[in-house]
C-alpha positions as protocol buffer text, in pm:
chain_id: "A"
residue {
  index: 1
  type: UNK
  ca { x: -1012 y: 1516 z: 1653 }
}
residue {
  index: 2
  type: UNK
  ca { x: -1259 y: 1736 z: 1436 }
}
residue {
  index: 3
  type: UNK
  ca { x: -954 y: 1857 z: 1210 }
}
residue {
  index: 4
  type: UNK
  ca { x: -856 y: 1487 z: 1168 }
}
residue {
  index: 5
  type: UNK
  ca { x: -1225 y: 1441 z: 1079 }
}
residue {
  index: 6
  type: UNK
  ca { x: -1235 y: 1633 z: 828 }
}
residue {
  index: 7
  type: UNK
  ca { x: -925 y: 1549 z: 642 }
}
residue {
  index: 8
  type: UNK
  ca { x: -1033 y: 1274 z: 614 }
}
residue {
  index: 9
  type: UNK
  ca { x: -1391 y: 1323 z: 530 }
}
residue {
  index: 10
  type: UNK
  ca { x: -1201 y: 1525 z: 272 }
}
residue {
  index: 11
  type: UNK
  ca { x: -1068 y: 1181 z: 155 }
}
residue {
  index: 12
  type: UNK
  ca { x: -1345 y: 1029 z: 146 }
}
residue {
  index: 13
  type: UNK
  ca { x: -1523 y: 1275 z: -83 }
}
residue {
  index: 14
  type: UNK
  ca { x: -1277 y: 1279 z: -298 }
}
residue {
  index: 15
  type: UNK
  ca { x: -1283 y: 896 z: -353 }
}
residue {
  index: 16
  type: UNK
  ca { x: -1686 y: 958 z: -400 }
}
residue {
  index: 17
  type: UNK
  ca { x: -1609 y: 1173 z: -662 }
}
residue {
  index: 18
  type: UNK
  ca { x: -1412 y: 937 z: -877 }
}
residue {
  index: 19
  type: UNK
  ca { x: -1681 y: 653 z: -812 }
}
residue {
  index: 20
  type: UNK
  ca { x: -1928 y: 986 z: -929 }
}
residue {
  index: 21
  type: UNK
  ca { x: -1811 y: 1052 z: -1248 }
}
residue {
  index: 22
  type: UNK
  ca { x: -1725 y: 703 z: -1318 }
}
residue {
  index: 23
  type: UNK
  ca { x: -2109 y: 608 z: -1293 }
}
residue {
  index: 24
  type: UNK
  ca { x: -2215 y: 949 z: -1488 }
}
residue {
  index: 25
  type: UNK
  ca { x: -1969 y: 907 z: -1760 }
}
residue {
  index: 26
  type: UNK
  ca { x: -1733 y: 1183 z: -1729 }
}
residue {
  index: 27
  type: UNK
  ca { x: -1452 y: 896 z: -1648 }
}
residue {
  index: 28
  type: UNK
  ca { x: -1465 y: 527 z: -1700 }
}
residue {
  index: 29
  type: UNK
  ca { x: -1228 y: 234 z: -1538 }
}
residue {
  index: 30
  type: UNK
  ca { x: -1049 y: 282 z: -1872 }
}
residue {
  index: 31
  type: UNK
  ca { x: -910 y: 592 z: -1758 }
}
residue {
  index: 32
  type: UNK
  ca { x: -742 y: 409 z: -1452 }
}
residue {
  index: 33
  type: UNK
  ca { x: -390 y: 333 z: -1642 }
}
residue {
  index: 34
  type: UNK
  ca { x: -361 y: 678 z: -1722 }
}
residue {
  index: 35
  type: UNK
  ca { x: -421 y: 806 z: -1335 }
}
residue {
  index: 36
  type: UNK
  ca { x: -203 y: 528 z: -1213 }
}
residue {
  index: 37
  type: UNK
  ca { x: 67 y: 603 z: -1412 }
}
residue {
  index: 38
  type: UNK
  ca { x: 33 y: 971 z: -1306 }
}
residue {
  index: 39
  type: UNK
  ca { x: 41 y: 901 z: -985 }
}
residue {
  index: 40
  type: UNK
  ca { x: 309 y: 595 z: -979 }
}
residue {
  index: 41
  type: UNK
  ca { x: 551 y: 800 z: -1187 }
}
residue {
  index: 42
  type: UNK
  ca { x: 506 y: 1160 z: -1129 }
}
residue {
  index: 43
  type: UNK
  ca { x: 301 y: 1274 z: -833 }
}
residue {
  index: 44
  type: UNK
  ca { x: 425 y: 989 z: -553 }
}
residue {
  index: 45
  type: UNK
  ca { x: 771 y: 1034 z: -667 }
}
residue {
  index: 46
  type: UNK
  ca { x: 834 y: 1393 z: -646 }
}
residue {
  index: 47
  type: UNK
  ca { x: 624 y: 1328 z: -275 }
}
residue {
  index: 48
  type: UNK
  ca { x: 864 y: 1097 z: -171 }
}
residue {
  index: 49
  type: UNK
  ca { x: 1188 y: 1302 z: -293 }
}
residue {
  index: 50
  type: UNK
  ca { x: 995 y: 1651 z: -111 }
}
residue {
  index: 51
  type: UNK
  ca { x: 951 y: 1474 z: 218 }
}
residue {
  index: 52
  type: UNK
  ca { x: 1324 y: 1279 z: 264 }
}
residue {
  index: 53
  type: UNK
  ca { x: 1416 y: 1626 z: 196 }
}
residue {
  index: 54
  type: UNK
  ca { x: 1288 y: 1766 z: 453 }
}
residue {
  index: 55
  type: UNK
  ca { x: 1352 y: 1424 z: 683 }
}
residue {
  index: 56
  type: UNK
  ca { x: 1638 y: 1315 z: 926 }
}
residue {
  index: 57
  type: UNK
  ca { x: 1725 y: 990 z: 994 }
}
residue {
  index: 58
  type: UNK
  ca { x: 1991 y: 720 z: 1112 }
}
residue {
  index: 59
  type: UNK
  ca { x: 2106 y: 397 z: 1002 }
}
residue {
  index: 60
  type: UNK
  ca { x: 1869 y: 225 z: 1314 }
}
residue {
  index: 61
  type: UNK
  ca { x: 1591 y: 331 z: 1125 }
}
residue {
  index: 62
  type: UNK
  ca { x: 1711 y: 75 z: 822 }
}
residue {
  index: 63
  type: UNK
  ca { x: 1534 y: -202 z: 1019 }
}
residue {
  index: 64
  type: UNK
  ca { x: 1176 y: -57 z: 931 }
}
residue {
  index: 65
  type: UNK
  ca { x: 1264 y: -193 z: 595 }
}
residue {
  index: 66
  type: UNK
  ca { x: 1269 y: -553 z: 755 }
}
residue {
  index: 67
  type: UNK
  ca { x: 962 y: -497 z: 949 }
}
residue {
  index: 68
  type: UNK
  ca { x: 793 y: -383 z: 592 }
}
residue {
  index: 69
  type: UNK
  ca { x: 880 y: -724 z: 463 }
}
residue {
  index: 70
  type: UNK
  ca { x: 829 y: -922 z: 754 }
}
residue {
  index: 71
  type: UNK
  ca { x: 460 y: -743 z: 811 }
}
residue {
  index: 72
  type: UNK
  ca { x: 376 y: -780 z: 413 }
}
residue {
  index: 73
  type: UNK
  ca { x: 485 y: -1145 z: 411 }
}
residue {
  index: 74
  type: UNK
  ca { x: 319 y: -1253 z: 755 }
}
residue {
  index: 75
  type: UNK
  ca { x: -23 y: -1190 z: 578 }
}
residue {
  index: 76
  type: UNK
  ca { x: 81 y: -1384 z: 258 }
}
residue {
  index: 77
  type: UNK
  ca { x: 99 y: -1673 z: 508 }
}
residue {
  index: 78
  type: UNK
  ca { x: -220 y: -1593 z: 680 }
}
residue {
  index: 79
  type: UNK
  ca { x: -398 y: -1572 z: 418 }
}
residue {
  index: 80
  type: UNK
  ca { x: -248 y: -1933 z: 255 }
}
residue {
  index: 81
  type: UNK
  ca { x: -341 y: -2042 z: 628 }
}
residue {
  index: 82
  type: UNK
  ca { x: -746 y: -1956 z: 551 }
}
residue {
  index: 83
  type: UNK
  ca { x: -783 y: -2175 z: 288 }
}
residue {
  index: 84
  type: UNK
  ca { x: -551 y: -2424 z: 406 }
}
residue {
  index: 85
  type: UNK
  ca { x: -836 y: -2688 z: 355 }
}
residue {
  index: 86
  type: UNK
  ca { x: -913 y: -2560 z: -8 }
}
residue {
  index: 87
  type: UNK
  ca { x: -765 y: -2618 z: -326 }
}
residue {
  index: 88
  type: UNK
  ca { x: -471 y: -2509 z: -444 }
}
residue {
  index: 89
  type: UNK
  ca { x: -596 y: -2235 z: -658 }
}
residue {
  index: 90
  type: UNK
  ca { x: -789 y: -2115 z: -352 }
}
residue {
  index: 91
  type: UNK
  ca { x: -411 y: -2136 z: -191 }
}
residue {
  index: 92
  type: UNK
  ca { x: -298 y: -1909 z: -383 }
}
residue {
  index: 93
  type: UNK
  ca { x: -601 y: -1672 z: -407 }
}
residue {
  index: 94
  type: UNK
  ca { x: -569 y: -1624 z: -54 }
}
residue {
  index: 95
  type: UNK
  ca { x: -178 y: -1619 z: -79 }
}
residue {
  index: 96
  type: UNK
  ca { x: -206 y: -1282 z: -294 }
}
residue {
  index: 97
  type: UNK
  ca { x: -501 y: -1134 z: -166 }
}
residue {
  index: 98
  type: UNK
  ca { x: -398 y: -1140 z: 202 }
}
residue {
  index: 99
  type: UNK
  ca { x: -67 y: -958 z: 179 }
}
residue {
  index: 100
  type: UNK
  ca { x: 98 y: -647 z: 145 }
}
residue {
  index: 101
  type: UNK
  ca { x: -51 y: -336 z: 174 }
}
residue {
  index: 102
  type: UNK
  ca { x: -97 y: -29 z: -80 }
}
residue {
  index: 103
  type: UNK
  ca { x: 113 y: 215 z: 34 }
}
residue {
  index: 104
  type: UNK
  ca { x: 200 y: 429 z: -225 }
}
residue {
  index: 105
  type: UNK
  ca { x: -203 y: 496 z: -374 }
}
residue {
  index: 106
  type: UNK
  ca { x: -377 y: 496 z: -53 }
}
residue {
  index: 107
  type: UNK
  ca { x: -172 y: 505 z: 266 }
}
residue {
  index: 108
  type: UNK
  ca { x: 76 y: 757 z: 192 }
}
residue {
  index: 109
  type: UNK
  ca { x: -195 y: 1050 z: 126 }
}
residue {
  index: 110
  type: UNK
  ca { x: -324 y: 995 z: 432 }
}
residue {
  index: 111
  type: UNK
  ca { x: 90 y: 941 z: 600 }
}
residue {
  index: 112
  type: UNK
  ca { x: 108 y: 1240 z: 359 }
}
residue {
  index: 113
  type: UNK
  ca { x: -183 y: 1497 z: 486 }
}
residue {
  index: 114
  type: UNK
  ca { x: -178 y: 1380 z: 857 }
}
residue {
  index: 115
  type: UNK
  ca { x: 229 y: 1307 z: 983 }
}
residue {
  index: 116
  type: UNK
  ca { x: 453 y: 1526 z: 739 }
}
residue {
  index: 117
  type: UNK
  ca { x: 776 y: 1471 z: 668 }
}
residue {
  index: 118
  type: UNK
  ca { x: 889 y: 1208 z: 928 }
}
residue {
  index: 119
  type: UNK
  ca { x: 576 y: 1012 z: 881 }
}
residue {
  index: 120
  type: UNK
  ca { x: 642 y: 953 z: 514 }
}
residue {
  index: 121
  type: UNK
  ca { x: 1006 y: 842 z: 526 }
}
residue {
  index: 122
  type: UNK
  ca { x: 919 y: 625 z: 790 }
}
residue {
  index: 123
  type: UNK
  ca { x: 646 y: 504 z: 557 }
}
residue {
  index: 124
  type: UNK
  ca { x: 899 y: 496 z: 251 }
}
residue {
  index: 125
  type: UNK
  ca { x: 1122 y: 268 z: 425 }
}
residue {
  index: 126
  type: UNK
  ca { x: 829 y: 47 z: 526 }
}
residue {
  index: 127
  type: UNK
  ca { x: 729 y: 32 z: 186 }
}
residue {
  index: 128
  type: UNK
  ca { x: 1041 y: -39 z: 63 }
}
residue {
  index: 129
  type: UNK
  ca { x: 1032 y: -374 z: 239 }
}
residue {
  index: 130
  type: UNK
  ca { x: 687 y: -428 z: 183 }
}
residue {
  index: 131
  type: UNK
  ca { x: 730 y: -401 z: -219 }
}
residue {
  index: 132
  type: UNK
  ca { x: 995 y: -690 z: -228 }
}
residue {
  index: 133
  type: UNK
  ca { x: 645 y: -900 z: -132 }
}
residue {
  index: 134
  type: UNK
  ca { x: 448 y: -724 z: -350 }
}
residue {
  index: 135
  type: UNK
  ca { x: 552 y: -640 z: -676 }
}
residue {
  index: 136
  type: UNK
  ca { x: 670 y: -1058 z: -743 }
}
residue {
  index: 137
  type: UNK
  ca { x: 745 y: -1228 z: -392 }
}
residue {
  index: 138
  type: UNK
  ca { x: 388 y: -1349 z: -296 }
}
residue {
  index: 139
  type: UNK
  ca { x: 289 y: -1403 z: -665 }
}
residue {
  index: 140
  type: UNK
  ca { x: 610 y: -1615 z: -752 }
}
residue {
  index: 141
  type: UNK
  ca { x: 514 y: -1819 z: -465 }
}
residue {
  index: 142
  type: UNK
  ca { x: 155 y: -1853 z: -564 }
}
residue {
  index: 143
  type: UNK
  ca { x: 265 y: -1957 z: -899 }
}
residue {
  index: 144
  type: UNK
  ca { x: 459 y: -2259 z: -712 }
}
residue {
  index: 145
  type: UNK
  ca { x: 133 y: -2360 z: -475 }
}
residue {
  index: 146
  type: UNK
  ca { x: -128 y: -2361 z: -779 }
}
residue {
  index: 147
  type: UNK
  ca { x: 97 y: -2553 z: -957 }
}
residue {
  index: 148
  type: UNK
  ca { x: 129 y: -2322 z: -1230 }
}
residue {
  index: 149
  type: UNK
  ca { x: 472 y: -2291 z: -1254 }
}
residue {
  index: 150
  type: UNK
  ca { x: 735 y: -2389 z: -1559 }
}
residue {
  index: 151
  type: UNK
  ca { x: 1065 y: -2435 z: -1610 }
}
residue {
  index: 152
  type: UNK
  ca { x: 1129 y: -2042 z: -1597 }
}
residue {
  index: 153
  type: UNK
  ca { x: 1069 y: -2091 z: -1201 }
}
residue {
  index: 154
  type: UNK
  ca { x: 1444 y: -2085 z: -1171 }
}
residue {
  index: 155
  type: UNK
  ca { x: 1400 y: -1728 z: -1265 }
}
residue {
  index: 156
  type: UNK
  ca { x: 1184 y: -1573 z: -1059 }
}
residue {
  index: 157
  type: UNK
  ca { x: 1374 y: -1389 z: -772 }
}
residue {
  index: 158
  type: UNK
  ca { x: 1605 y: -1222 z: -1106 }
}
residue {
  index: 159
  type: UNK
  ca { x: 1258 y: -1116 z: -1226 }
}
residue {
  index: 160
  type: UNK
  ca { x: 1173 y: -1005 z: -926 }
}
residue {
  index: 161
  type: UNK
  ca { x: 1503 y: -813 z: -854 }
}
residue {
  index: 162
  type: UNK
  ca { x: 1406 y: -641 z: -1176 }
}
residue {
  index: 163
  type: UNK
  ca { x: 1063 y: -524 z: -1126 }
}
residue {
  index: 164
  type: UNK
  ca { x: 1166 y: -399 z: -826 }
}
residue {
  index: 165
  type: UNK
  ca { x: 1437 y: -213 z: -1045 }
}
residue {
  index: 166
  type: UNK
  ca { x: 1201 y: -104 z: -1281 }
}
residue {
  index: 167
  type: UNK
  ca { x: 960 y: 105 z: -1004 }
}
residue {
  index: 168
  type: UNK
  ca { x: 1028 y: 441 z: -998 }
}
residue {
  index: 169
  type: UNK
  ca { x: 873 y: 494 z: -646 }
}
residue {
  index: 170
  type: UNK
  ca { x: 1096 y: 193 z: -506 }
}
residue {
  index: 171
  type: UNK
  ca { x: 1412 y: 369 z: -694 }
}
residue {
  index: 172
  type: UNK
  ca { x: 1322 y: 689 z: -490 }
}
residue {
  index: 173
  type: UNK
  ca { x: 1309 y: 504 z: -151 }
}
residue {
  index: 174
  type: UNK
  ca { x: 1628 y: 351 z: -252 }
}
residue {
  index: 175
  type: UNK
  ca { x: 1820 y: 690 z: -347 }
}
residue {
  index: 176
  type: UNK
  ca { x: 1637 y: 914 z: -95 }
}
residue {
  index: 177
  type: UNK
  ca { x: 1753 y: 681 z: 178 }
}
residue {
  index: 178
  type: UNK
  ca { x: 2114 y: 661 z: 69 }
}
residue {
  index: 179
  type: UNK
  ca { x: 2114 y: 1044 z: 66 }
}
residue {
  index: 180
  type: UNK
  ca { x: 1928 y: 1118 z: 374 }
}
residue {
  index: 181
  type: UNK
  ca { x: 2145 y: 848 z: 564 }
}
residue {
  index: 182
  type: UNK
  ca { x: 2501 y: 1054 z: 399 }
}
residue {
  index: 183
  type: UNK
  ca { x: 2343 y: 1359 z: 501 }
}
residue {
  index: 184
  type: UNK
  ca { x: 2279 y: 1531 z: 132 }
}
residue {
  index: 185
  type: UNK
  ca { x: 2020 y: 1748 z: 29 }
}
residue {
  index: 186
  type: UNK
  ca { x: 1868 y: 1822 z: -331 }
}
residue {
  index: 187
  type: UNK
  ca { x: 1930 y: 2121 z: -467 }
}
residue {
  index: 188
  type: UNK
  ca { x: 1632 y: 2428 z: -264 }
}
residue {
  index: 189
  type: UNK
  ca { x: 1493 y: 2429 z: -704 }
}
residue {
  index: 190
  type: UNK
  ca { x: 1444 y: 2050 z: -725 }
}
residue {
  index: 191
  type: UNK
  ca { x: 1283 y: 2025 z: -391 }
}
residue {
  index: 192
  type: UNK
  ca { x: 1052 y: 2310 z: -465 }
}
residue {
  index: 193
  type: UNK
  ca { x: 956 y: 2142 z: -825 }
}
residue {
  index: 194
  type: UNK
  ca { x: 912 y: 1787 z: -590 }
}
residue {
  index: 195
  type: UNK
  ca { x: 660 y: 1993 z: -304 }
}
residue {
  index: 196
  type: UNK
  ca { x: 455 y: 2150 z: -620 }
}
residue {
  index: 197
  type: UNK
  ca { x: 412 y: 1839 z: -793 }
}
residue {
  index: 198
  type: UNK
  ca { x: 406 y: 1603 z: -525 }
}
residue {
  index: 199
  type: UNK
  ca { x: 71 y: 1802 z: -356 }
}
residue {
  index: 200
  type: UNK
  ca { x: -116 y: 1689 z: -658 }
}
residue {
  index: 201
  type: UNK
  ca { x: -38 y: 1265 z: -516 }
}
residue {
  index: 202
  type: UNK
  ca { x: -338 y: 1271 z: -275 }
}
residue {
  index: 203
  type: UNK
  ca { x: -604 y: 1437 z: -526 }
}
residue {
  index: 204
  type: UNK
  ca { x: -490 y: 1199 z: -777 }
}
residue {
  index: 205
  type: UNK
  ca { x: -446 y: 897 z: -556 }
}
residue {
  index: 206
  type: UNK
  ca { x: -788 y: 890 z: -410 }
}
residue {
  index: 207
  type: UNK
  ca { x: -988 y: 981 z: -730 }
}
residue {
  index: 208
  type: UNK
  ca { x: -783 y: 675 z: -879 }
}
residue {
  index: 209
  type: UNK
  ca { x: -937 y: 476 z: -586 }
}
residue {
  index: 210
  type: UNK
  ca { x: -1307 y: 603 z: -657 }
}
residue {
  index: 211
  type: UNK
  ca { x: -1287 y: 494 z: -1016 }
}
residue {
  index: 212
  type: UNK
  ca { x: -1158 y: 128 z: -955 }
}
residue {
  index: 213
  type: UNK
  ca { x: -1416 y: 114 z: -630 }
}
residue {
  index: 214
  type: UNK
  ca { x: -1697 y: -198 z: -689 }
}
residue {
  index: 215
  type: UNK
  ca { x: -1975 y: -215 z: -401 }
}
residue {
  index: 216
  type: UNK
  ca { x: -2120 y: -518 z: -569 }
}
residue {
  index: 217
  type: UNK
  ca { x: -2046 y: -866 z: -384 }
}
residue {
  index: 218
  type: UNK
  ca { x: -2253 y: -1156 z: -417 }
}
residue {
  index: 219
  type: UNK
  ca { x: -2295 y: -1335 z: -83 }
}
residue {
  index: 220
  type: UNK
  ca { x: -2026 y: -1606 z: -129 }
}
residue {
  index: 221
  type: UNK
  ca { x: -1811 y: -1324 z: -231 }
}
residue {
  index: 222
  type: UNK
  ca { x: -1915 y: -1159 z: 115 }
}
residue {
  index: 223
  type: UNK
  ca { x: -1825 y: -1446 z: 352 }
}
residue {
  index: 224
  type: UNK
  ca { x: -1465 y: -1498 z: 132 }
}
residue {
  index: 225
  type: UNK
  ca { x: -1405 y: -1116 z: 228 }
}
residue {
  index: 226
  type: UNK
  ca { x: -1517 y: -1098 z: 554 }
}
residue {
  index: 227
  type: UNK
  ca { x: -1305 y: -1405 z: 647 }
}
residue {
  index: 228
  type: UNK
  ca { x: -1027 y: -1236 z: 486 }
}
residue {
  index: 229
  type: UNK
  ca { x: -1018 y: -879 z: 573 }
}
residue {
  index: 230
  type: UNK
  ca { x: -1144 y: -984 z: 954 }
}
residue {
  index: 231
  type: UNK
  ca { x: -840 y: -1210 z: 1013 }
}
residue {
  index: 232
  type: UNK
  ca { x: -614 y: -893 z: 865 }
}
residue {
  index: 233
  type: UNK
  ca { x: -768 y: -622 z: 1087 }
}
residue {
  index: 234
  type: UNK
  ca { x: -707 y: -846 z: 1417 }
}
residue {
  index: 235
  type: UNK
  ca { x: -423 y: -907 z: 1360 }
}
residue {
  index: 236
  type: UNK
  ca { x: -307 y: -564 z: 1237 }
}
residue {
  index: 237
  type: UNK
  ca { x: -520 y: -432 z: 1527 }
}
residue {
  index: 238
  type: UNK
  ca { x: -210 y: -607 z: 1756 }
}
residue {
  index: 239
  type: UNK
  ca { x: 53 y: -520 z: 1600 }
}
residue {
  index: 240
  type: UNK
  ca { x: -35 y: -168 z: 1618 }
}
residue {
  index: 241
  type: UNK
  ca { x: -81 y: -214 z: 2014 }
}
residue {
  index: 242
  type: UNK
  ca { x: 283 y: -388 z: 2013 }
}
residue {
  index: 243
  type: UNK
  ca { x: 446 y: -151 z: 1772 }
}
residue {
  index: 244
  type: UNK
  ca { x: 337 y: 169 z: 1937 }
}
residue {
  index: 245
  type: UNK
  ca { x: 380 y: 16 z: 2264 }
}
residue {
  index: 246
  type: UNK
  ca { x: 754 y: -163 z: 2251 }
}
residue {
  index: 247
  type: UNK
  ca { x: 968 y: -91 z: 1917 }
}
residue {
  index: 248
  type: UNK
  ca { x: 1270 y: 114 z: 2030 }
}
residue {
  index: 249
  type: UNK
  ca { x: 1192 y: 414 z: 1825 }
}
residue {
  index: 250
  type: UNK
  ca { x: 1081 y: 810 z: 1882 }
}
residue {
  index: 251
  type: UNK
  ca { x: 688 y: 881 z: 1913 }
}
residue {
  index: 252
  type: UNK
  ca { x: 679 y: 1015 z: 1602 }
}
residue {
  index: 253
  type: UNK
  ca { x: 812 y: 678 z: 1415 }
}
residue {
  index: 254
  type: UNK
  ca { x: 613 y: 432 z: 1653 }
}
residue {
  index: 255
  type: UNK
  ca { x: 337 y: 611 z: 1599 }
}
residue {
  index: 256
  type: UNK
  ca { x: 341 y: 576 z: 1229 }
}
residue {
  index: 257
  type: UNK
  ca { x: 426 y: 243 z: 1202 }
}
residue {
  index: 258
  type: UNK
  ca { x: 123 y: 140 z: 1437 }
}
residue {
  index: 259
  type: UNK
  ca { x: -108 y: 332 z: 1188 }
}
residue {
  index: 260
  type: UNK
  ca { x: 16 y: 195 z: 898 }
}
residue {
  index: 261
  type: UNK
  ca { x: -100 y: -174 z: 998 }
}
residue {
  index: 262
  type: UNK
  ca { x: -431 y: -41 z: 908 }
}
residue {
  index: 263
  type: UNK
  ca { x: -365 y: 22 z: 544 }
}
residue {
  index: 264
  type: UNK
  ca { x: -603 y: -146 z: 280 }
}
residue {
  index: 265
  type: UNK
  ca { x: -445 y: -494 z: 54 }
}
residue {
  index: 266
  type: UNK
  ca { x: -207 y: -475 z: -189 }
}
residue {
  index: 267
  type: UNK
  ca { x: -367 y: -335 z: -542 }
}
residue {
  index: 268
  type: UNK
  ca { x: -181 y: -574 z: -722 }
}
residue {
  index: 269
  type: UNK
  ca { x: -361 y: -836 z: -593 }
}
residue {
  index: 270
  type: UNK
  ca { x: -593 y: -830 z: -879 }
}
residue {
  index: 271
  type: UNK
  ca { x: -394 y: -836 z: -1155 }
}
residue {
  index: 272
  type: UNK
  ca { x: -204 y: -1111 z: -982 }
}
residue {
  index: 273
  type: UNK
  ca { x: -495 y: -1297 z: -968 }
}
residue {
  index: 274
  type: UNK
  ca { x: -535 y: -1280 z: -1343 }
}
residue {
  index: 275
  type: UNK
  ca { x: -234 y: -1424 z: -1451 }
}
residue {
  index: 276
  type: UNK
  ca { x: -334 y: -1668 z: -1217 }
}
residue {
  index: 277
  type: UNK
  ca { x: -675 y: -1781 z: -1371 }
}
residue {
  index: 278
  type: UNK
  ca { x: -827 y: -1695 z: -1029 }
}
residue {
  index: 279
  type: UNK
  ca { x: -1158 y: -1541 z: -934 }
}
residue {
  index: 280
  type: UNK
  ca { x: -1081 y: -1176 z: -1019 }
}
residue {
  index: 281
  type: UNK
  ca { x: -1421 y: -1035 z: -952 }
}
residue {
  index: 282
  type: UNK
  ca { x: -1382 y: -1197 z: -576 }
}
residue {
  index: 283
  type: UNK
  ca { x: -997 y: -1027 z: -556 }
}
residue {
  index: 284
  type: UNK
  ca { x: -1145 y: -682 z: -690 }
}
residue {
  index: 285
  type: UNK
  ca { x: -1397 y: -731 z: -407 }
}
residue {
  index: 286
  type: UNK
  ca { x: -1153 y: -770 z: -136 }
}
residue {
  index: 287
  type: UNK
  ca { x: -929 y: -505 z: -286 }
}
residue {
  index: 288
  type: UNK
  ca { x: -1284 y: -225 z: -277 }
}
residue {
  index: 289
  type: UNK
  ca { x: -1426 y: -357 z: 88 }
}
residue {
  index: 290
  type: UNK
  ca { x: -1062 y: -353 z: 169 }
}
residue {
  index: 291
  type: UNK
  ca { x: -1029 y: 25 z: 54 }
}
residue {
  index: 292
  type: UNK
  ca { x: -1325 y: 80 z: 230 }
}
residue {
  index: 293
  type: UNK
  ca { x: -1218 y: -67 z: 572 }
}
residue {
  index: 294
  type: UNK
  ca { x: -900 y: 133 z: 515 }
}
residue {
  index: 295
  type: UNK
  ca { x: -1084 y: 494 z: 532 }
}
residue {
  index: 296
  type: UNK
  ca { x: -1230 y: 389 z: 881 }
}
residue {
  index: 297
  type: UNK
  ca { x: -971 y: 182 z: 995 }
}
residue {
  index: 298
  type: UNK
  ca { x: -674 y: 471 z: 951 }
}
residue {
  index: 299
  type: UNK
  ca { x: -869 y: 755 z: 1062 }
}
residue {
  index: 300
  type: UNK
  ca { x: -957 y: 552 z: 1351 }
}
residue {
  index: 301
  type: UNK
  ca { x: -608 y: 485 z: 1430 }
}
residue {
  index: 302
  type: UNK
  ca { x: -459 y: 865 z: 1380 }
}
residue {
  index: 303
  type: UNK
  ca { x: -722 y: 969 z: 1611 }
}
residue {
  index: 304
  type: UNK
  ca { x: -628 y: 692 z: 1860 }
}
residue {
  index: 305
  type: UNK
  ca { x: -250 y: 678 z: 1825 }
}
């Protein structure tokens, strides 16, 4: 327990460090494209393409994909469900704000630094499911309950198809799969390149998270968060007991799985918001107490599972 501890007090500093020099100066929220492409296109990348390497798998496991979607979309509807009696803007607020989770800048360092290689293909194929939801399925819906929608709706799933396309990290869990299922391996060079580069994801990741982190809520803002992030930590909190406890897979995978029901919202529930003309300063509060909850929540869970 103290080594997991400590990890992941490690973590936590980290993140501190970004909020840090964000408030002195040294970095500013302007800097956050530049980190996040860093980390979307280099550093989680090579991580993923280091740790198939090293992975086995069969094609049973392809149904963690399914579980990724069905997980990432359940909370799109659970979160339309809590403001069922608002209006349709709030709909869709809760619609993007609820679901998916951020895998690839938050969960996988900690997947990453605390399960090894099995934990992050596991993760990988997880994510892989949960990105059809995030990166355009819950915000083409939203666009159709706020009523925002045009005549390009007819569109959307070939846009989606394509910004799936267009994700490096999804193209990885897409190619790594195929080749770990066919039983190929990179070249020893490319997977050595992939390690070095890929250790740099976590540092990266979490002082990405520290510079985007806002503690200020106004007390409206705190109810809309608590209802939200409560109703998505009970009900992660039981799938983790079910997942761990009945899915026909090793220790190693069930264990993973149940951990990863604690990962924070979807990042992209901001911007989504935006094009929305929603209440981004709420969504980037959810997103930060979200973050927050996450730290506790997962080390909680590796200590536990």
């Amino acid at each position: 327990m103290s080594s997991v501890l400590l990890k992941a007090g490690c973590f936590f500093l980290i993140i501190l460090m970004g909020y840090g020099l964000k408030k002195i100066g040294l970095l500013s929220q302007t800097d956050l494209p530049v980190f996040s492409k860093l980390v979307t296109k280099i550093t989680l990348p090579a991580a993923i393409i280091h740790n198939f390497s090293q992975a086995t798998m069969d094609v049973s496991m392809l149904v963690i994909v399914l579980i990724g979607f069905l997980c990432s979309g359940a909370y799109a509807v659970i979160g339309y469900g809590l403001f069922a009696k608002g209006t349709r803007d709030q709909k869709a607020f809760g619609l993007v704000n609820a679901s998916g989770y951020n895998i690839g800048c938050f969960t996988m360092p900690f997947v990453q630094g605390f399960l090894g290689a099995p934990g992050v293909a596991c993760t990988s194929l997880f994510d892989t499911g949960n990105a059809v939801v995030c990166t355009g399925g819950s915000y083409a819906v939203a666009v159709s309950v706020a009523g925002k929608g045009g005549a390009g709706d007819k569109h959307q799933i070939r846009r989606i198809v394509i910004q799936l396309l267009k994700s490096i990290p999804f193209d990885c869990y897409v190619i790594m799969t195929a080749l770990t299922m066919a039983g190929l391996r990179i070249p020893v060079f490319m997977d050595q390149v992939a390690e070095t580069v890929g250790n740099a994801n976590t540092f990266l990741s979490m002082t990405m998270i520290g510079l985007g982190l806002e503690l200020h809520m106004t007390r409206e803002q705190t109810g809309s968060v608590a209802k939200i992030l409560g109703t998505r930590f009970a009900v992660s909190a039981v799938l983790a007991v079910l997942f761990y406890q009945f899915l026909p897979f090793s220790l190693e995978i069930r264990r993973t799985l149940a951990i990863l029901m604690f990962g924070p919202v979807s990042a992209l529930g901001v911007p989504y918001t935006s094009m929305l003309e929603g209440d981004v300063n709420l969504a980037s509060a959810v997103n930060s107490a979200s973050i927050i909850l996450g730290i506790v929540s997962l080390t909680a869970a590796i200590i536990i599972f």
